[in-house]
């Protein structure tokens, strides 16, 4: 599922639903035979109702609302302007999600730099900063943190505990980017003619969607603050009233955004449901097939994945933050970072009250590893592939899979090593 879009894209894009369904059934059918249809149905209901649906509903809302906001105009991609856009994107990523911020800013960034001969590094750093590192401060920012929020982690916990690491990483990346972009800009000399005509003014079309975006933020906050103590049982899965209310109202916000946005705005943004359909089908398979992994991890030292538990645990049984940072990060680089976060959240005990207090360094390491190292490869986070696809559609020759890893290995990994010695020893 991770490698086929890159190795066999002509097969994947026509049959990704069938391929994902095949892997899902490869788990579900033997599980039902071995443990009974009732047990299998209850496990599937919990994975879908308690985890997958809240996750995908939020993603759809962010994708839809951000797709109704069009940044109009043609800026000129100087190093200062590009660095400013990346910094703005880093801030927006924790407010409207890495997916929303990436989809909002990647097109104006491409238009700003379409007269430059050497601009690939701009989009590589965009993936580093906007599609990943910037989303580390709230559950809205990146899917792993939203899953943690669903598990009981406080909305503002990551803001309080991962802010120094985020400022260091984003600040370092912006500084390195400015140096590289300035060198490239001077190297190019005389600018080519700009293929994008200048607009009379720069502005935002579809600004009405700023209200639905605010509503999304308030609804997620509401579900973390309002605790009526009412729980509904749906197919044997407990669903808290505040979470059900949040998800229903998020769907309402999505429909309102579709209704109030002029068609011309979405057409200018080249808005379409293709990327969202692919993500929805992929994550359906991912959330189902990680059920046995979570079960094995919960078995701890007595389970078949005892080696993982030992690797992140010290000789006296204490968790090792540096190990959690690198294990969660490396797996997030080649698997999706959302289920990877959940795997190590459960490896560390899965109790949010303990993880937010006594084991706060461990939870910070898991959060930082899953979010930051999702930028190591194209397949580490969904927006990475979206940005790559949009850039290539606009004629940008993006690095290959391993070419991109040369960028991330040369720039990100040294920064992660420094962070390990400062915060995760």
Coordinates of C-alpha atoms in Angstrom, one line a residue:
X1 CA 0.0 0.0 0.0
X2 CA 2.9 2.4 0.8
X3 CA 5.1 1.6 -2.2
X4 CA 2.7 0.7 -5.0
X5 CA 1.8 4.4 -5.7
X6 CA 5.5 5.0 -6.4
X7 CA 6.5 1.7 -8.0
X8 CA 3.4 0.9 -10.1
X9 CA 1.4 4.2 -10.3
X10 CA -0.5 3.1 -13.5
X11 CA -1.9 0.1 -11.6
X12 CA -2.4 1.8 -8.3
X13 CA -4.4 4.8 -9.5
X14 CA -6.8 2.5 -11.3
X15 CA -7.2 -0.1 -8.6
X16 CA -6.1 1.3 -5.2
X17 CA -9.6 0.6 -3.7
X18 CA -9.5 -3.1 -4.7
X19 CA -5.8 -3.5 -3.6
X20 CA -6.6 -1.9 -0.2
X21 CA -9.8 -4.1 0.1
X22 CA -7.8 -7.2 -0.6
X23 CA -5.3 -6.5 2.2
X24 CA -8.1 -5.7 4.5
X25 CA -9.9 -9.0 3.8
X26 CA -6.6 -10.8 4.2
X27 CA -6.9 -9.9 7.9
X28 CA -10.6 -9.8 8.5
X29 CA -11.6 -13.2 7.1
X30 CA -9.0 -15.3 9.0
X31 CA -9.7 -13.2 12.1
X32 CA -13.5 -14.0 11.8
X33 CA -12.7 -17.7 11.3
X34 CA -10.3 -17.9 14.2
X35 CA -12.1 -15.9 16.8
X36 CA -15.7 -15.9 15.6
X37 CA -17.8 -13.5 13.5
X38 CA -19.1 -11.7 16.6
X39 CA -15.7 -10.9 18.0
X40 CA -14.5 -9.7 14.5
X41 CA -17.6 -7.5 14.1
X42 CA -17.1 -5.9 17.5
X43 CA -13.4 -5.2 16.8
X44 CA -14.2 -3.7 13.4
X45 CA -17.0 -1.6 14.8
X46 CA -14.7 -0.1 17.4
X47 CA -11.9 0.6 14.9
X48 CA -14.4 2.3 12.5
X49 CA -16.7 4.1 14.8
X50 CA -14.3 5.2 17.6
X51 CA -11.2 5.9 15.5
X52 CA -11.6 5.9 11.7
X53 CA -14.8 7.9 11.3
X54 CA -13.9 10.8 13.6
X55 CA -10.5 11.0 11.9
X56 CA -11.8 11.0 8.3
X57 CA -14.7 13.4 9.1
X58 CA -12.2 16.0 10.4
X59 CA -9.9 15.5 7.4
X60 CA -12.9 15.9 5.0
X61 CA -13.9 19.1 6.7
X62 CA -10.4 20.7 6.6
X63 CA -9.9 19.6 3.0
X64 CA -13.3 21.0 1.9
X65 CA -13.1 24.3 3.7
X66 CA -9.5 25.0 2.6
X67 CA -10.3 24.1 -0.9
X68 CA -12.9 26.9 -0.9
X69 CA -10.2 29.6 -0.2
X70 CA -8.3 30.9 -3.2
X71 CA -5.3 33.1 -2.8
X72 CA -5.5 35.4 -5.8
X73 CA -2.6 37.3 -7.4
X74 CA 1.0 36.7 -8.6
X75 CA 3.7 37.4 -6.1
X76 CA 7.4 37.3 -7.1
X77 CA 9.4 34.5 -5.5
X78 CA 12.3 36.3 -3.8
X79 CA 14.1 34.5 -0.9
X80 CA 12.4 36.9 1.6
X81 CA 8.9 36.3 0.2
X82 CA 9.3 32.5 0.0
X83 CA 10.6 32.3 3.5
X84 CA 7.7 34.4 4.7
X85 CA 5.2 32.2 2.9
X86 CA 6.7 29.1 4.5
X87 CA 6.6 30.8 8.0
X88 CA 3.0 31.7 7.5
X89 CA 2.3 28.1 6.4
X90 CA 4.0 26.7 9.5
X91 CA 1.6 28.8 11.7
X92 CA -1.5 27.9 9.7
X93 CA -0.6 24.2 9.7
X94 CA -1.5 23.9 13.4
X95 CA -4.7 25.9 13.0
X96 CA -6.1 24.4 9.8
X97 CA -4.1 21.1 9.5
X98 CA -1.1 20.3 7.4
X99 CA -3.5 19.2 4.6
X100 CA -5.5 22.4 4.7
X101 CA -2.4 24.7 4.9
X102 CA -0.6 22.7 2.2
X103 CA -3.6 22.9 -0.2
X104 CA -4.1 26.6 0.5
X105 CA -0.6 27.8 -0.1
X106 CA 1.1 25.4 -2.6
X107 CA -0.6 26.9 -5.7
X108 CA 0.3 30.5 -4.9
X109 CA 3.8 29.4 -4.0
X110 CA 4.2 27.7 -7.4
X111 CA 2.8 30.8 -9.2
X112 CA 5.3 33.0 -7.3
X113 CA 8.3 30.9 -8.5
X114 CA 7.2 29.8 -12.0
X115 CA 9.8 32.2 -13.6
X116 CA 12.7 30.6 -11.7
X117 CA 15.0 27.9 -13.2
X118 CA 15.9 26.4 -9.8
X119 CA 12.8 26.2 -7.5
X120 CA 12.5 22.5 -6.6
X121 CA 14.1 23.2 -3.2
X122 CA 11.2 25.6 -2.5
X123 CA 8.7 22.8 -2.7
X124 CA 10.9 20.3 -0.8
X125 CA 11.2 22.7 2.1
X126 CA 7.4 23.4 1.8
X127 CA 6.8 19.7 2.5
X128 CA 9.3 19.8 5.4
X129 CA 7.8 22.8 7.1
X130 CA 4.1 23.3 6.1
X131 CA 3.1 19.7 5.3
X132 CA 4.7 18.3 8.5
X133 CA 6.7 20.2 11.2
X134 CA 4.2 23.1 11.4
X135 CA 1.4 20.8 12.4
X136 CA 2.9 19.7 15.7
X137 CA 1.1 22.0 18.1
X138 CA -2.6 21.1 18.1
X139 CA -4.8 18.1 17.3
X140 CA -6.0 20.0 14.3
X141 CA -2.4 20.1 12.9
X142 CA -1.6 16.5 12.1
X143 CA -3.6 13.3 12.1
X144 CA -1.4 11.6 14.8
X145 CA -2.2 14.3 17.3
X146 CA -5.9 14.1 16.5
X147 CA -5.8 10.4 17.3
X148 CA -4.1 11.2 20.6
X149 CA -6.8 13.7 21.3
X150 CA -9.4 11.0 20.7
X151 CA -7.5 8.8 23.1
X152 CA -7.8 11.5 25.8
X153 CA -4.8 13.8 25.4
X154 CA -5.6 17.4 26.3
X155 CA -6.1 19.8 23.3
X156 CA -3.3 22.1 24.4
X157 CA -0.9 19.5 25.7
X158 CA 1.4 19.4 22.7
X159 CA 1.4 23.2 22.5
X160 CA 2.8 23.3 26.1
X161 CA 5.2 20.3 25.7
X162 CA 6.4 20.3 22.1
X163 CA 6.6 24.1 21.4
X164 CA 10.4 24.4 22.0
X165 CA 11.2 21.5 19.7
X166 CA 8.9 22.9 17.0
X167 CA 10.4 26.4 17.2
X168 CA 13.9 24.9 16.9
X169 CA 13.0 22.7 14.0
X170 CA 10.9 25.2 12.0
X171 CA 13.3 28.1 12.8
X172 CA 16.3 26.0 11.7
X173 CA 14.6 24.9 8.5
X174 CA 13.6 28.5 7.6
X175 CA 17.2 29.7 8.2
X176 CA 18.7 26.9 6.0
X177 CA 16.0 27.5 3.4
X178 CA 16.7 31.2 3.2
X179 CA 20.4 30.6 2.7
X180 CA 19.8 28.0 0.0
X181 CA 17.2 30.1 -1.8
X182 CA 19.3 33.2 -1.6
X183 CA 22.3 31.3 -3.2
X184 CA 20.0 29.9 -5.9
X185 CA 18.4 33.3 -6.5
X186 CA 21.8 35.0 -7.0
X187 CA 23.0 32.1 -9.1
X188 CA 20.2 32.5 -11.6
X189 CA 21.0 36.1 -12.4
X190 CA 18.6 37.7 -14.8
X191 CA 15.0 36.5 -14.2
X192 CA 13.1 34.7 -17.0
X193 CA 9.9 36.2 -18.2
X194 CA 7.1 35.5 -15.8
X195 CA 4.5 33.1 -17.3
X196 CA 1.9 34.2 -14.8
X197 CA 0.6 37.7 -15.6
X198 CA 0.5 40.2 -12.7
X199 CA -2.9 40.7 -11.2
X200 CA -4.1 44.1 -10.3
X201 CA -4.0 43.1 -6.6
X202 CA -3.4 40.2 -4.3
X203 CA -6.3 39.0 -2.3
X204 CA -8.4 36.1 -1.1
X205 CA -11.5 34.8 -2.9
X206 CA -13.8 32.6 -0.9
X207 CA -13.0 34.3 2.4
X208 CA -16.5 33.3 3.6
X209 CA -14.8 30.0 4.4
X210 CA -12.8 31.5 7.2
X211 CA -16.0 31.2 9.2
X212 CA -16.4 27.5 8.7
X213 CA -12.7 27.1 9.5
X214 CA -13.2 28.9 12.8
X215 CA -16.2 26.6 13.4
X216 CA -14.0 23.5 12.9
X217 CA -11.5 24.8 15.5
X218 CA -14.3 25.6 18.0
X219 CA -16.0 22.2 17.5
X220 CA -12.8 20.3 18.2
X221 CA -12.2 22.4 21.3
X222 CA -15.8 21.9 22.4
X223 CA -15.4 18.1 22.2
X224 CA -12.3 18.3 24.5
X225 CA -13.9 20.7 27.1
X226 CA -17.6 19.8 27.2
X227 CA -18.0 16.5 29.1
X228 CA -21.7 15.7 29.7
X229 CA -21.0 12.2 30.8
X230 CA -23.4 10.6 28.3
X231 CA -22.2 7.6 26.4
X232 CA -24.1 5.8 23.6
X233 CA -23.5 2.2 22.7
X234 CA -23.3 1.6 19.0
X235 CA -22.6 -2.0 17.9
X236 CA -20.9 -2.6 21.2
X237 CA -18.7 0.5 20.9
X238 CA -19.1 3.4 23.4
X239 CA -19.5 6.7 21.7
X240 CA -19.4 9.8 23.9
X241 CA -22.0 12.4 23.2
X242 CA -19.5 15.3 22.8
X243 CA -17.7 13.3 20.1
X244 CA -20.8 12.4 18.2
X245 CA -22.0 16.0 18.4
X246 CA -18.6 17.2 17.0
X247 CA -18.6 14.8 14.1
X248 CA -22.2 15.5 13.1
X249 CA -21.6 19.3 13.2
X250 CA -18.4 18.9 11.3
X251 CA -20.4 17.3 8.5
X252 CA -22.8 20.2 8.6
X253 CA -19.9 22.7 8.4
X254 CA -18.6 20.7 5.3
X255 CA -21.9 21.0 3.6
X256 CA -22.3 24.7 4.4
X257 CA -18.8 25.3 2.9
X258 CA -19.8 23.6 -0.3
X259 CA -23.0 25.6 -0.4
X260 CA -21.6 29.1 0.2
X261 CA -18.5 28.8 -1.9
X262 CA -18.8 30.2 -5.5
X263 CA -18.1 27.5 -8.1
X264 CA -15.5 29.7 -9.7
X265 CA -13.4 29.7 -6.5
X266 CA -13.2 25.9 -6.3
X267 CA -12.5 25.8 -10.1
X268 CA -9.6 28.3 -9.6
X269 CA -8.2 26.0 -6.9
X270 CA -8.7 23.0 -9.1
X271 CA -10.6 21.5 -6.2
X272 CA -11.6 17.8 -6.7
X273 CA -12.5 14.8 -4.5
X274 CA -9.9 12.4 -6.0
X275 CA -7.2 12.9 -3.3
X276 CA -9.8 12.7 -0.5
X277 CA -11.3 9.5 -1.9
X278 CA -7.9 7.9 -2.1
X279 CA -7.0 8.9 1.5
X280 CA -10.4 7.7 2.8
X281 CA -10.0 4.2 1.2
X282 CA -6.4 3.9 2.2
X283 CA -7.0 4.8 5.8
X284 CA -10.0 2.5 6.0
X285 CA -7.6 -0.4 5.2
X286 CA -4.9 1.0 7.5
X287 CA -7.2 1.4 10.6
X288 CA -8.5 -2.2 10.1
X289 CA -5.3 -3.9 9.5
X290 CA -3.5 -2.3 12.4
X291 CA -5.9 -4.1 14.8
X292 CA -3.6 -7.2 15.2
X293 CA -0.6 -4.9 15.6
X294 CA -2.2 -3.0 18.5
X295 CA -3.3 -6.3 20.1
X296 CA 0.2 -7.7 20.0
X297 CA 1.7 -4.5 21.4
X298 CA -0.9 -4.5 24.2
X299 CA 0.3 -8.0 25.2
X300 CA 3.7 -6.3 26.1
X301 CA 6.6 -8.5 27.1
X302 CA 4.4 -11.6 26.8
X303 CA 3.4 -10.9 23.2
X304 CA 5.0 -11.6 19.9
X305 CA 6.2 -8.0 19.6
X306 CA 8.1 -8.1 22.9
X307 CA 11.3 -7.0 21.0
X308 CA 9.7 -3.6 20.3
X309 CA 8.8 -3.1 23.9
X310 CA 12.3 -4.0 25.0
X311 CA 13.9 -1.7 22.4
X312 CA 12.1 1.4 23.9
X313 CA 12.5 0.3 27.5
X314 CA 15.5 0.8 29.8
X315 CA 17.1 -1.9 32.0
X316 CA 14.9 -0.8 35.0
X317 CA 11.7 -0.8 33.0
X318 CA 11.6 2.9 32.3
X319 CA 10.7 4.2 28.9
X320 CA 13.5 5.7 26.8
X321 CA 12.3 9.0 25.1
X322 CA 15.1 8.9 22.6
X323 CA 14.1 5.4 21.5
X324 CA 10.4 6.4 21.2
X325 CA 11.4 9.4 19.2
X326 CA 13.4 7.5 16.7
X327 CA 11.3 4.3 16.5
X328 CA 8.0 6.3 16.0
X329 CA 9.8 8.6 13.6
X330 CA 11.4 6.0 11.4
X331 CA 8.2 4.0 11.2
X332 CA 6.3 7.2 10.4
X333 CA 8.8 7.8 7.5
X334 CA 7.7 4.6 5.7
X335 CA 4.3 3.9 7.1
X336 CA 1.6 6.5 7.7
X337 CA 2.4 8.5 10.8
X338 CA -1.2 8.4 12.2
X339 CA -1.3 4.6 13.0
X340 CA 2.4 4.7 13.9
X341 CA 1.6 7.2 16.7
X342 CA -1.2 5.0 17.9
X343 CA 1.0 2.0 18.0
X344 CA 3.7 3.6 20.2
X345 CA 1.0 5.4 22.3
X346 CA -0.2 1.9 23.2
X347 CA 3.3 0.6 23.6
X348 CA 3.9 3.3 26.3
X349 CA 0.9 2.1 28.2
X350 CA -2.0 3.8 26.4
X351 CA -3.1 5.7 29.6
X352 CA -3.4 9.4 28.6
X353 CA -3.5 10.5 32.2
X354 CA -0.1 8.9 32.9
X355 CA 1.4 9.8 29.6
X356 CA 0.5 13.5 30.0
X357 CA 2.1 13.7 33.5
X358 CA 4.5 11.1 34.7
X359 CA 5.6 10.0 31.2
X360 CA 5.3 13.4 29.6
X361 CA 8.8 13.2 28.0
X362 CA 7.8 9.9 26.4
X363 CA 4.5 11.3 24.9
X364 CA 6.4 14.4 23.7
X365 CA 8.9 12.0 22.0
X366 CA 6.2 10.0 20.3
X367 CA 4.4 13.2 19.2
X368 CA 7.5 14.8 17.8
X369 CA 8.7 11.6 16.1
X370 CA 5.4 10.9 14.4
X371 CA 4.9 14.5 13.2
X372 CA 8.4 15.7 12.4
X373 CA 9.7 12.5 10.7
X374 CA 6.6 12.1 8.5
X375 CA 8.7 14.5 6.3
X376 CA 11.5 12.0 5.7
X377 CA 9.8 10.5 2.7
X378 CA 6.9 11.2 0.3
X379 CA 4.8 8.5 1.9
X380 CA 5.3 9.6 5.5
X381 CA 2.3 11.9 5.4
X382 CA -0.6 12.3 3.0
X383 CA 0.0 16.1 2.2
X384 CA 3.5 15.1 1.0
X385 CA 2.2 13.2 -2.0
X386 CA -0.5 15.8 -2.6
X387 CA 2.1 18.6 -2.9
X388 CA 4.3 16.4 -5.1
X389 CA 1.3 15.7 -7.4
X390 CA 0.2 19.3 -7.7
X391 CA 3.8 20.5 -8.4
X392 CA 4.3 17.9 -11.1
X393 CA 1.0 18.8 -12.6
X394 CA 2.2 22.4 -12.9
X395 CA 5.4 21.2 -14.7
X396 CA 7.8 21.1 -11.8
X397 CA 10.2 18.2 -11.9
X398 CA 10.2 17.0 -8.3
X399 CA 12.9 14.7 -6.9
X400 CA 12.4 11.0 -7.2
X401 CA 11.5 9.0 -4.1
X402 CA 15.2 8.4 -3.2
X403 CA 16.2 11.8 -4.5
X404 CA 13.8 13.4 -2.0
X405 CA 15.3 11.2 0.7
X406 CA 18.7 12.7 -0.1
X407 CA 17.3 16.1 0.8
X408 CA 15.6 14.9 4.0
X409 CA 18.7 12.8 5.0
X410 CA 21.0 15.7 4.5
X411 CA 18.9 18.4 6.2
X412 CA 16.3 16.9 8.5
X413 CA 18.3 14.0 10.1
X414 CA 21.1 16.1 11.5
X415 CA 18.5 18.4 13.1
X416 CA 16.8 15.4 14.6
X417 CA 20.1 14.2 16.0
X418 CA 20.6 17.6 17.6
X419 CA 17.1 17.5 19.0
X420 CA 17.7 14.1 20.5
X421 CA 20.6 15.3 22.6
X422 CA 18.7 18.5 23.7
X423 CA 15.3 17.1 24.5
X424 CA 15.0 13.3 24.3
X425 CA 18.0 11.9 26.1

